[in-house]
GROMACS .gro file of N, CA and C in nm:
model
  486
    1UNK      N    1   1.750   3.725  -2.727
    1UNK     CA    2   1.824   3.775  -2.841
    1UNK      C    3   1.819   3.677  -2.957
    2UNK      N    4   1.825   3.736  -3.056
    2UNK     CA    5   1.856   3.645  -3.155
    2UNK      C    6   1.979   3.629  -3.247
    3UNK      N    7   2.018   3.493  -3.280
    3UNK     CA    8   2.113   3.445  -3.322
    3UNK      C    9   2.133   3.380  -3.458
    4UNK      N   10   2.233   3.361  -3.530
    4UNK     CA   11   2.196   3.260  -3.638
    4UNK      C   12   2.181   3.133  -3.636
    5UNK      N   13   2.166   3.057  -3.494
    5UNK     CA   14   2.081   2.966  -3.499
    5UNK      C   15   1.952   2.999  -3.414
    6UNK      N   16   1.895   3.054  -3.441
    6UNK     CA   17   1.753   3.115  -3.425
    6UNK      C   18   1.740   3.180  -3.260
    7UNK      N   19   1.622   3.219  -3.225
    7UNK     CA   20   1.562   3.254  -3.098
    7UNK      C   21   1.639   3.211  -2.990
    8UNK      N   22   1.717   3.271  -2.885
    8UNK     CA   23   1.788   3.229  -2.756
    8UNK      C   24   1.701   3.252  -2.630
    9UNK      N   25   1.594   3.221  -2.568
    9UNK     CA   26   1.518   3.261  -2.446
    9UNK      C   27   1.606   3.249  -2.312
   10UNK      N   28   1.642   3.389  -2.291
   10UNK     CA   29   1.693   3.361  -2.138
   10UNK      C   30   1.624   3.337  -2.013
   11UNK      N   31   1.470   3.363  -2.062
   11UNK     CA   32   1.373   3.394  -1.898
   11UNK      C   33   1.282   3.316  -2.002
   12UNK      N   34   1.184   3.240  -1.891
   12UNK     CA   35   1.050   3.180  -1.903
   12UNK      C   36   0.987   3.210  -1.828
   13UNK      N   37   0.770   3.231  -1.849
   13UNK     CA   38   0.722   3.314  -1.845
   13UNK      C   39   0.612   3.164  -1.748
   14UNK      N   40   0.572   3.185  -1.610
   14UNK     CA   41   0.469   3.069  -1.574
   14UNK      C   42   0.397   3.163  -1.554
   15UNK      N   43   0.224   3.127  -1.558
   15UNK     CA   44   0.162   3.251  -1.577
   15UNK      C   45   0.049   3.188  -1.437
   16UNK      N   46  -0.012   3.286  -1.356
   16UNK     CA   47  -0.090   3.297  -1.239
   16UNK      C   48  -0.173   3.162  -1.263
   17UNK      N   49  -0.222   3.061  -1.133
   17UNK     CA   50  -0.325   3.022  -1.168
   17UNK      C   51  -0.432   3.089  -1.076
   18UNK      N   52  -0.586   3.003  -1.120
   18UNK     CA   53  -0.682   3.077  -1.059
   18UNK      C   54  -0.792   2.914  -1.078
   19UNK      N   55  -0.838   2.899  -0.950
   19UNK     CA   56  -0.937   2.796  -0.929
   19UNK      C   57  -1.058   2.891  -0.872
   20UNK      N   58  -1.168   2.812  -0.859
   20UNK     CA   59  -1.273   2.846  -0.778
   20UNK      C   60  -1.312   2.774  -0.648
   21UNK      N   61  -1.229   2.832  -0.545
   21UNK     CA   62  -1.257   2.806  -0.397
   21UNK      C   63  -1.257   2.906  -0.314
   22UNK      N   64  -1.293   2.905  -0.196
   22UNK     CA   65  -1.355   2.971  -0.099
   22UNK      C   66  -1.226   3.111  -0.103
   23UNK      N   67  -1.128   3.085  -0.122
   23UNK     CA   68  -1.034   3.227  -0.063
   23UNK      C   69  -1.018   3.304  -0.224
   24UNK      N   70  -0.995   3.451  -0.182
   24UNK     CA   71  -0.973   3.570  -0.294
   24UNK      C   72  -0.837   3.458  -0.340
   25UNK      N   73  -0.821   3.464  -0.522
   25UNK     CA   74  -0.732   3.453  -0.607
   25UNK      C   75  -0.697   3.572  -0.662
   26UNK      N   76  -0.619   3.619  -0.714
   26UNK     CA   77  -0.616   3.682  -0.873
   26UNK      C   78  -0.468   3.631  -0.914
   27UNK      N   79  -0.473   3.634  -1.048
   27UNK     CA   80  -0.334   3.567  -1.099
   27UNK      C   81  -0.187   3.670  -1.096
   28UNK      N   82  -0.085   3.578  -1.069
   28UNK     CA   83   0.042   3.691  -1.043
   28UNK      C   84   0.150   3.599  -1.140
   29UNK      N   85   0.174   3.633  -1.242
   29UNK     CA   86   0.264   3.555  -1.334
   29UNK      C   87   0.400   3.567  -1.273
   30UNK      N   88   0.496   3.489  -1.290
   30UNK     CA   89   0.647   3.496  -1.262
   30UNK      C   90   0.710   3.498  -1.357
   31UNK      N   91   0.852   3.540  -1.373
   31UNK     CA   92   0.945   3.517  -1.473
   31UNK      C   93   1.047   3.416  -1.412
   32UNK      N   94   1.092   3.374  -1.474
   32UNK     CA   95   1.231   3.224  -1.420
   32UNK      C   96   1.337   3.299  -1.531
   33UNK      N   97   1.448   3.286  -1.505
   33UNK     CA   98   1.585   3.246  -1.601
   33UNK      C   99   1.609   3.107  -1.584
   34UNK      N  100   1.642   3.098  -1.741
   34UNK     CA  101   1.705   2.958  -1.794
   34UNK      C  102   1.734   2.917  -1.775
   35UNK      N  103   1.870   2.987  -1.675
   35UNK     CA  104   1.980   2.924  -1.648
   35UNK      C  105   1.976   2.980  -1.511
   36UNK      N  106   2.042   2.924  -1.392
   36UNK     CA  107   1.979   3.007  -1.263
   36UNK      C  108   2.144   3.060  -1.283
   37UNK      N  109   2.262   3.048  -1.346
   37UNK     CA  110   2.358   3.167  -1.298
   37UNK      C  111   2.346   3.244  -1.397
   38UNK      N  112   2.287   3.274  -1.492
   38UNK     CA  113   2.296   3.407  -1.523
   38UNK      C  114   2.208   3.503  -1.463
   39UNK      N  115   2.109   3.530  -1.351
   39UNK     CA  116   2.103   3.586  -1.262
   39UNK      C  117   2.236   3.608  -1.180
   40UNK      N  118   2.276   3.518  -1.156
   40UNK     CA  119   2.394   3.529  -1.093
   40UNK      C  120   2.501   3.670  -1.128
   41UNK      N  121   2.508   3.581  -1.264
   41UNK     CA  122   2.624   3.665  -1.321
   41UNK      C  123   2.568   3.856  -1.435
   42UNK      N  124   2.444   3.844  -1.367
   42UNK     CA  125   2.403   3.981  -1.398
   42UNK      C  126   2.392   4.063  -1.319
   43UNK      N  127   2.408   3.994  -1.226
   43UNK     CA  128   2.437   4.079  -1.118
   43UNK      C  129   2.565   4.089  -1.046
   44UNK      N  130   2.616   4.048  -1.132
   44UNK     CA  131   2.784   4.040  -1.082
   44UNK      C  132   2.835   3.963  -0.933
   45UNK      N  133   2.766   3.866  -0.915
   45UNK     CA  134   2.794   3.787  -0.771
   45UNK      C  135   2.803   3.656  -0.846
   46UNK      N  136   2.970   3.636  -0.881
   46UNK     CA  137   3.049   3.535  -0.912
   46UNK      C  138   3.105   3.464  -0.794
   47UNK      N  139   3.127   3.478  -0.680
   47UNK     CA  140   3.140   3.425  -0.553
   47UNK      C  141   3.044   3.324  -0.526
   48UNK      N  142   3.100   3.224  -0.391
   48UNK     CA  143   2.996   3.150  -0.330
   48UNK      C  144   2.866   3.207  -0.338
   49UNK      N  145   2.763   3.161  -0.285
   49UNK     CA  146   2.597   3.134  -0.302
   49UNK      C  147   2.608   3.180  -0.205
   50UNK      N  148   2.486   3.307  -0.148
   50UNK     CA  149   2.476   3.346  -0.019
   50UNK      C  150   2.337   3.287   0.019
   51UNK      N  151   2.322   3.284   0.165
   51UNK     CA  152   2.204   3.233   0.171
   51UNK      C  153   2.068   3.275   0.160
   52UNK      N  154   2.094   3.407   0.076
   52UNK     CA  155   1.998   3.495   0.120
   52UNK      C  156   1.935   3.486  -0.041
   53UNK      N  157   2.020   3.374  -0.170
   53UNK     CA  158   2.003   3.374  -0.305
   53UNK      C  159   1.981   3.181  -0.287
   54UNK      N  160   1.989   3.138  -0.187
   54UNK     CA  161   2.001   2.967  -0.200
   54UNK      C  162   1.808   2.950  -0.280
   55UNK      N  163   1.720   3.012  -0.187
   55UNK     CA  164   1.582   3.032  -0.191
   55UNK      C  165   1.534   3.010  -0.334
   56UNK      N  166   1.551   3.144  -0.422
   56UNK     CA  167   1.543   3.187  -0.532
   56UNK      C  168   1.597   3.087  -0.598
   57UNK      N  169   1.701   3.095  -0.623
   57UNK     CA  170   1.780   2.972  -0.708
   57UNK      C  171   1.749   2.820  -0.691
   58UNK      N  172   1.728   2.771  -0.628
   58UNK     CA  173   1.650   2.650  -0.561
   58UNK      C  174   1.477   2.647  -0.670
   59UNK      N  175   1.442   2.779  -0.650
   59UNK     CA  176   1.320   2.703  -0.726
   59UNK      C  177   1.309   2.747  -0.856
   60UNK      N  178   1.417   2.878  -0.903
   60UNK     CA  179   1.444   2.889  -1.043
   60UNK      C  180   1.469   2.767  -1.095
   61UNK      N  181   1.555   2.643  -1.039
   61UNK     CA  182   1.631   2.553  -1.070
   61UNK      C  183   1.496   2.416  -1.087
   62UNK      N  184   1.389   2.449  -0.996
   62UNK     CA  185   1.307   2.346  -1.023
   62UNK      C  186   1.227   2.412  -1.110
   63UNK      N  187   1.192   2.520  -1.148
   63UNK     CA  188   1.115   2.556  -1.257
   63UNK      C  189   1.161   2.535  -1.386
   64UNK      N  190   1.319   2.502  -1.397
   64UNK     CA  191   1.345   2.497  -1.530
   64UNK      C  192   1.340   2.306  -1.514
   65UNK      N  193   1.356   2.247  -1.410
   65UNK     CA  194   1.339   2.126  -1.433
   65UNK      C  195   1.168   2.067  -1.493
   66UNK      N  196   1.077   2.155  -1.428
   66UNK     CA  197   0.984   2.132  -1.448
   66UNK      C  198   0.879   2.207  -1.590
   67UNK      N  199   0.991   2.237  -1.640
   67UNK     CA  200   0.979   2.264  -1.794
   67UNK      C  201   0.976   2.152  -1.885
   68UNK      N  202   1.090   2.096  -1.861
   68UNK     CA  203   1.159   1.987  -1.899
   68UNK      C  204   1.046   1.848  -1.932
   69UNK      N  205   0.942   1.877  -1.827
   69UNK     CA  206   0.831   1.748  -1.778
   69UNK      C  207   0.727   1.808  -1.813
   70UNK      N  208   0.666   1.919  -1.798
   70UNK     CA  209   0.533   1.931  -1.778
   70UNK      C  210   0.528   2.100  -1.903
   71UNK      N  211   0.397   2.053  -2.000
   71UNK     CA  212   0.417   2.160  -2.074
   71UNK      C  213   0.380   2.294  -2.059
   72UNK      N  214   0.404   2.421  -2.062
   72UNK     CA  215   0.372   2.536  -2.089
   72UNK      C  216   0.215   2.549  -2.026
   73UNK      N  217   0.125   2.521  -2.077
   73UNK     CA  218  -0.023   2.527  -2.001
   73UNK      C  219  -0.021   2.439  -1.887
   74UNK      N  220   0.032   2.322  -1.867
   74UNK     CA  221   0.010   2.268  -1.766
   74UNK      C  222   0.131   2.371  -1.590
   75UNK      N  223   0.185   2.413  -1.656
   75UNK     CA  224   0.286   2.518  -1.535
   75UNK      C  225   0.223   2.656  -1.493
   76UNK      N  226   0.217   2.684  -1.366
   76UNK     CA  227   0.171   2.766  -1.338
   76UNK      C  228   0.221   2.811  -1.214
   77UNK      N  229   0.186   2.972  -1.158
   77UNK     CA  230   0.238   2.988  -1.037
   77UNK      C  231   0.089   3.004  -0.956
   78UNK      N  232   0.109   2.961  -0.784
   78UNK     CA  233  -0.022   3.006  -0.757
   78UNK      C  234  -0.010   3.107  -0.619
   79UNK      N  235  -0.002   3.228  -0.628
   79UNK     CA  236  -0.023   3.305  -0.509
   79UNK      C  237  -0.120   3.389  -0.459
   80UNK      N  238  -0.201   3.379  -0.387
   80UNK     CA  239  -0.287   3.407  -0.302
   80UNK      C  240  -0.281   3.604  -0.301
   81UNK      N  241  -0.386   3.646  -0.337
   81UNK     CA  242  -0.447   3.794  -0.338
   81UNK      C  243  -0.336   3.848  -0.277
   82UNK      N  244  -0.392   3.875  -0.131
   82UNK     CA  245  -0.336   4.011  -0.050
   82UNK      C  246  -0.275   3.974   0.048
   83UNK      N  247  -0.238   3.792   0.072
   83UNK     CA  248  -0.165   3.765   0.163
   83UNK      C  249  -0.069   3.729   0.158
   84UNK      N  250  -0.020   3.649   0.240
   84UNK     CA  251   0.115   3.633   0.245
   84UNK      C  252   0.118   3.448   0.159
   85UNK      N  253   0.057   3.408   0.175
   85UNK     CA  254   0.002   3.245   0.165
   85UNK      C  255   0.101   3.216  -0.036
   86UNK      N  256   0.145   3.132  -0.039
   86UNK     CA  257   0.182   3.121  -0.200
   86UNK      C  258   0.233   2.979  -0.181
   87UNK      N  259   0.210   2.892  -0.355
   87UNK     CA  260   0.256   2.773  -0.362
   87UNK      C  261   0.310   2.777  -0.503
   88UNK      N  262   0.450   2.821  -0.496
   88UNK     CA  263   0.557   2.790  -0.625
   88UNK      C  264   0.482   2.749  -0.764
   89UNK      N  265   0.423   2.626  -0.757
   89UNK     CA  266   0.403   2.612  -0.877
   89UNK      C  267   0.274   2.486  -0.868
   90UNK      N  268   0.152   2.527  -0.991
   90UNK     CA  269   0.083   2.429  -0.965
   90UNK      C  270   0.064   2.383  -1.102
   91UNK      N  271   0.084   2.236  -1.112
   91UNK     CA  272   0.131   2.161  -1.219
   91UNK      C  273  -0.019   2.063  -1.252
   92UNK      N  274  -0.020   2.033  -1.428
   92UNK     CA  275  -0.131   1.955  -1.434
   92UNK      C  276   0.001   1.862  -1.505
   93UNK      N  277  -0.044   1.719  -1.512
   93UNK     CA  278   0.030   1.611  -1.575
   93UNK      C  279  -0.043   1.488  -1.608
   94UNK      N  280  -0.112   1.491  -1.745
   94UNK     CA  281  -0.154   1.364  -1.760
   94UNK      C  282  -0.293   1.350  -1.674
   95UNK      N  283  -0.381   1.470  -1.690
   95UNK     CA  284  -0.489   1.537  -1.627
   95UNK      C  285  -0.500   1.543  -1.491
   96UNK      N  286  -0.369   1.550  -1.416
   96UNK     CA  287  -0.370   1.542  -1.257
   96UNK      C  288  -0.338   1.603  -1.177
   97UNK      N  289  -0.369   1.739  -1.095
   97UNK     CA  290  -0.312   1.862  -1.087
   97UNK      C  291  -0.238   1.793  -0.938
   98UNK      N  292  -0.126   1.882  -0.917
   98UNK     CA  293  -0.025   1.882  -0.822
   98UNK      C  294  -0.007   2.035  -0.773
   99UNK      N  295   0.021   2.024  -0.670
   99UNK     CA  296   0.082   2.193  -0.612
   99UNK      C  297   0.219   2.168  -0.569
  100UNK      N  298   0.320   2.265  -0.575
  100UNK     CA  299   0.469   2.262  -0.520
  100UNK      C  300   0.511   2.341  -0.491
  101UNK      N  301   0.552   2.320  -0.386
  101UNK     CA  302   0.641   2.435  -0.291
  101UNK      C  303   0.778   2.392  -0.276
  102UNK      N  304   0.885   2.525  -0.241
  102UNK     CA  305   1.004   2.473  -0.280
  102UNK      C  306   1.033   2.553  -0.175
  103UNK      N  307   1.158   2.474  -0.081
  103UNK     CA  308   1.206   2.526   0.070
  103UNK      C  309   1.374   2.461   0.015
  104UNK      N  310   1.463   2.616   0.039
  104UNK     CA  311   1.602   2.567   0.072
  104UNK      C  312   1.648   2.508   0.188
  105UNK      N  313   1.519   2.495   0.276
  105UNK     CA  314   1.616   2.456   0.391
  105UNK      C  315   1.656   2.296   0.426
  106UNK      N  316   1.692   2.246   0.516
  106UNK     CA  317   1.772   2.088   0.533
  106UNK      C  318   1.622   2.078   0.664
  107UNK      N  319   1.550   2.181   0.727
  107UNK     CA  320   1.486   2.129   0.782
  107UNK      C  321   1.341   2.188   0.828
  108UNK      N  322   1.255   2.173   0.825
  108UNK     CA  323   1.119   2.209   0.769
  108UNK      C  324   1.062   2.270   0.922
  109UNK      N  325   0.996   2.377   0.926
  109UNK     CA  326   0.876   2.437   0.984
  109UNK      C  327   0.747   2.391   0.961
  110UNK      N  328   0.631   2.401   1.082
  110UNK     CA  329   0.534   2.381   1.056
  110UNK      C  330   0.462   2.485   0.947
  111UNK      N  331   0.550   2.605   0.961
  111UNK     CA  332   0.456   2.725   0.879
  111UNK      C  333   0.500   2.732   0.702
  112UNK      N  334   0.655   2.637   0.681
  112UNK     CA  335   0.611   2.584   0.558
  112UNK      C  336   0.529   2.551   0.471
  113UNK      N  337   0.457   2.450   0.566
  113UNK     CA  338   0.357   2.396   0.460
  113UNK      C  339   0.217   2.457   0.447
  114UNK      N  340   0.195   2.607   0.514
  114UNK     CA  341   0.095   2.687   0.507
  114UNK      C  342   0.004   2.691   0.374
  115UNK      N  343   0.147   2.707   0.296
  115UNK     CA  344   0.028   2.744   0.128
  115UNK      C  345  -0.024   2.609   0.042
  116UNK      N  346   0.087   2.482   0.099
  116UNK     CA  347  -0.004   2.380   0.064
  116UNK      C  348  -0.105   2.333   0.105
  117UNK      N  349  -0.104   2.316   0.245
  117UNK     CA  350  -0.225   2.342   0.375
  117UNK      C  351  -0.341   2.411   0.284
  118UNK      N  352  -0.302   2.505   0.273
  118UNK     CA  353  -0.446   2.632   0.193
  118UNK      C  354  -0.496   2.586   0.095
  119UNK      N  355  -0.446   2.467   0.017
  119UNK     CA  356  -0.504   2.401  -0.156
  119UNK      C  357  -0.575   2.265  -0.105
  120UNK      N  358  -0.604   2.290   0.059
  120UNK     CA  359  -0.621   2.153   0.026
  120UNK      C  360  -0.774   2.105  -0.032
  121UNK      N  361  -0.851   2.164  -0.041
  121UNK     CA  362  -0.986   2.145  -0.062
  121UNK      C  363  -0.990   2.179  -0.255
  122UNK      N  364  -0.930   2.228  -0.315
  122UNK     CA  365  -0.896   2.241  -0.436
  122UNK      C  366  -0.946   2.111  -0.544
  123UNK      N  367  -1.082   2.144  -0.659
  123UNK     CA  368  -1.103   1.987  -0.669
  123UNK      C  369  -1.018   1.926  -0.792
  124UNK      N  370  -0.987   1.838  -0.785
  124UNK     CA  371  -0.870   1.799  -0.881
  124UNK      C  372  -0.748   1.814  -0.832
  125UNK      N  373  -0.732   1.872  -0.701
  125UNK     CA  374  -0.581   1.819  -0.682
  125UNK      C  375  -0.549   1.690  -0.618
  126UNK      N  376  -0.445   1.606  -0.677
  126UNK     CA  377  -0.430   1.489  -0.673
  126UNK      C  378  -0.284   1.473  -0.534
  127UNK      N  379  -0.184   1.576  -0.527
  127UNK     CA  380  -0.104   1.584  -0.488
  127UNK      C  381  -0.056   1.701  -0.411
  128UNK      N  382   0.024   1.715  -0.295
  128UNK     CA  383   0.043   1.792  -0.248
  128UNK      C  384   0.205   1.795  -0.226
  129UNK      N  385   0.329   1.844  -0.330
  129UNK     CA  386   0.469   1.763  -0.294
  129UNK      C  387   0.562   1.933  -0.234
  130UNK      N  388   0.603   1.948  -0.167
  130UNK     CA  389   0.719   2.017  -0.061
  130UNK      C  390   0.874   1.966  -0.089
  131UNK      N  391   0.928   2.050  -0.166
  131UNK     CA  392   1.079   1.956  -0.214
  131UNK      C  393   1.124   2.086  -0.108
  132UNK      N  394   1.246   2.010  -0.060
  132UNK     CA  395   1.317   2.071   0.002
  132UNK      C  396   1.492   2.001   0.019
  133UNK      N  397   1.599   2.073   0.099
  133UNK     CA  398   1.712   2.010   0.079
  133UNK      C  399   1.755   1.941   0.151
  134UNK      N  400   1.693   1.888   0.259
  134UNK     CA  401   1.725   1.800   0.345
  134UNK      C  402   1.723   1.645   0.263
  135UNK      N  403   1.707   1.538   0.312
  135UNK     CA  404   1.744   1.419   0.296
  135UNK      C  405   1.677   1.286   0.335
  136UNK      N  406   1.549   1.314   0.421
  136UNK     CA  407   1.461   1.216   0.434
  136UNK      C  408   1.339   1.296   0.364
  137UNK      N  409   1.245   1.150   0.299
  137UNK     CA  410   1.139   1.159   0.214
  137UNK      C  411   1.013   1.085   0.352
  138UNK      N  412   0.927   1.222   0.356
  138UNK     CA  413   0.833   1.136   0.453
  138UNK      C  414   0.699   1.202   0.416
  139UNK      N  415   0.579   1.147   0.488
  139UNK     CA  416   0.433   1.240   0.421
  139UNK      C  417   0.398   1.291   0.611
  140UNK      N  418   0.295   1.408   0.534
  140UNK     CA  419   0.240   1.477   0.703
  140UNK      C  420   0.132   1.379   0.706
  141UNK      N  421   0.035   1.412   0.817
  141UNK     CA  422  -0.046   1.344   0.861
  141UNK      C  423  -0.159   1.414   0.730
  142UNK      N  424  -0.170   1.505   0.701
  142UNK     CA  425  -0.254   1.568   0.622
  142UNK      C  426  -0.248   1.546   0.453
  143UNK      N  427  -0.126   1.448   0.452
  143UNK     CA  428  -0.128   1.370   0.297
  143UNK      C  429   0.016   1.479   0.247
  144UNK      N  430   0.056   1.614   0.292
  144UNK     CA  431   0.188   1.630   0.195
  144UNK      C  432   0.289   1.591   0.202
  145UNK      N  433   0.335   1.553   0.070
  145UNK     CA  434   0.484   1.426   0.013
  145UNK      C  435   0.557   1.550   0.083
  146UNK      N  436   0.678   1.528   0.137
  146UNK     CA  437   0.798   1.638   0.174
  146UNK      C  438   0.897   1.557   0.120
  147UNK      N  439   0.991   1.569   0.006
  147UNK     CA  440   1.050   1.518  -0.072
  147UNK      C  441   1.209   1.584  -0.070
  148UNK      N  442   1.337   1.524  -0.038
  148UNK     CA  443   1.457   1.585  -0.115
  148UNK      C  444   1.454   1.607  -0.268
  149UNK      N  445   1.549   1.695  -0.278
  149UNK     CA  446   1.510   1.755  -0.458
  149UNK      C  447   1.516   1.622  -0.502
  150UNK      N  448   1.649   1.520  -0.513
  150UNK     CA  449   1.689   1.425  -0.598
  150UNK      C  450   1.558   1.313  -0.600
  151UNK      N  451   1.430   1.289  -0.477
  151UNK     CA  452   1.345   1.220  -0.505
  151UNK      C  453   1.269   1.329  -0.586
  152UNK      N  454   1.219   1.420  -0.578
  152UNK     CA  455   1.125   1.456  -0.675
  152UNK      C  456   1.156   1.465  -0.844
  153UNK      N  457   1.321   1.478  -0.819
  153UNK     CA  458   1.360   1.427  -0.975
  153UNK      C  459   1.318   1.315  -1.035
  154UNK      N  460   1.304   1.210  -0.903
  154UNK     CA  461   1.311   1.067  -0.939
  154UNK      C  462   1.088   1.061  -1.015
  155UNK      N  463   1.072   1.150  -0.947
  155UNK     CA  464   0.913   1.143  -0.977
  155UNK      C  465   0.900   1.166  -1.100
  156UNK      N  466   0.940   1.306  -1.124
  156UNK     CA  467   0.927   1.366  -1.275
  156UNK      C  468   0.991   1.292  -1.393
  157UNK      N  469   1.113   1.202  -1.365
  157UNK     CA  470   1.156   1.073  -1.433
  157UNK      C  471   1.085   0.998  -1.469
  158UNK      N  472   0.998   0.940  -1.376
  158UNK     CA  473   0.900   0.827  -1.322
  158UNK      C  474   0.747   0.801  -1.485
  159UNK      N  475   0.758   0.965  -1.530
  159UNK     CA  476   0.688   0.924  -1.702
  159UNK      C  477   0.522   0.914  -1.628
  160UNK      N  478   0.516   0.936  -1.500
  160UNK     CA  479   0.319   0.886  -1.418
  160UNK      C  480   0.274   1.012  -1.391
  161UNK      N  481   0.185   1.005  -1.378
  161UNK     CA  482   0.154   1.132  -1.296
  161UNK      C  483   0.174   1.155  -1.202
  162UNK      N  484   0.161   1.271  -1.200
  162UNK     CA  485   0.190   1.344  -1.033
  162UNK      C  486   0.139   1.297  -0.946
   0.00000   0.00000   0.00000
């Protein structure tokens, strides 16, 4: 809407990416809100957080953080054709591409890290980071960072690349 102090954007727009490697791509853009409660509150669920909205909101909440860091062309979403396979968001920073996946949970599955697993041959990716809400920061044997949100804040702080 607009206002008399100009343009108000409630939703931001990350748009599909698309590399050239071995599995079907095609691009699937997302929309984010600004603010992750006015989803909330458009839908009229002013109450506690159910767990069935922790998911969503969790990475609405890192998409608007990662606005904040990384510009407009460098943000992207990346999900896979006709399967099930997807990785939240794949980020360039300071020419260094990153992939991110975002898990509400406090404690991780092996089948988590499926869609980062799937980028790994991707050329130019430098990073592979898994934020999630648990509380220890550790790497797999296969190189992905599994990060609590507040360290990956500490990254995007950090002014380096990904």
């Amino acid at each position: 809407p607009n206002t008399r102090y100009g343009r108000i954007r409630t939703t931001r727009h990350a748009s599909g990416w698309e590399a050239k490697i071995r599995v079907r791509q095609q691009r699937h853009p997302k929309l984010y809100w600004v603010d992750c409660g006015l989803v909330r509150a458009t839908k009229k669920n002013l109450g506690d957080v159910s767990q069935e909205e922790r998911g969503a909101l969790l990475e609405g909440f890192v998409a608007m953080m990662l606005r904040e860091y990384v510009d407009d062309e460098g943000f992207q979403t990346w999900p896979l054709g006709d399967t099930n396979v997807e990785v939240e968001f794949v980020i360039t920073r300071r020419k260094s591409l990153a992939a991110v996946e975002v898990k509400s949970a406090t404690r991780l599955r092996d089948s988590d890290l499926s869609g980062l697993r799937s980028l790994k041959d991707v050329a130019n990716l430098k990073r592979r980071i898994l934020i999630y809400c648990g509380s220890r920061a550790l790497c797999t044997d296969d190189g992905i960072d599994v990060l609590p949100l507040a360290d990956f804040v500490k990254v995007l702080e950090s002014d380096s690349p990904i």
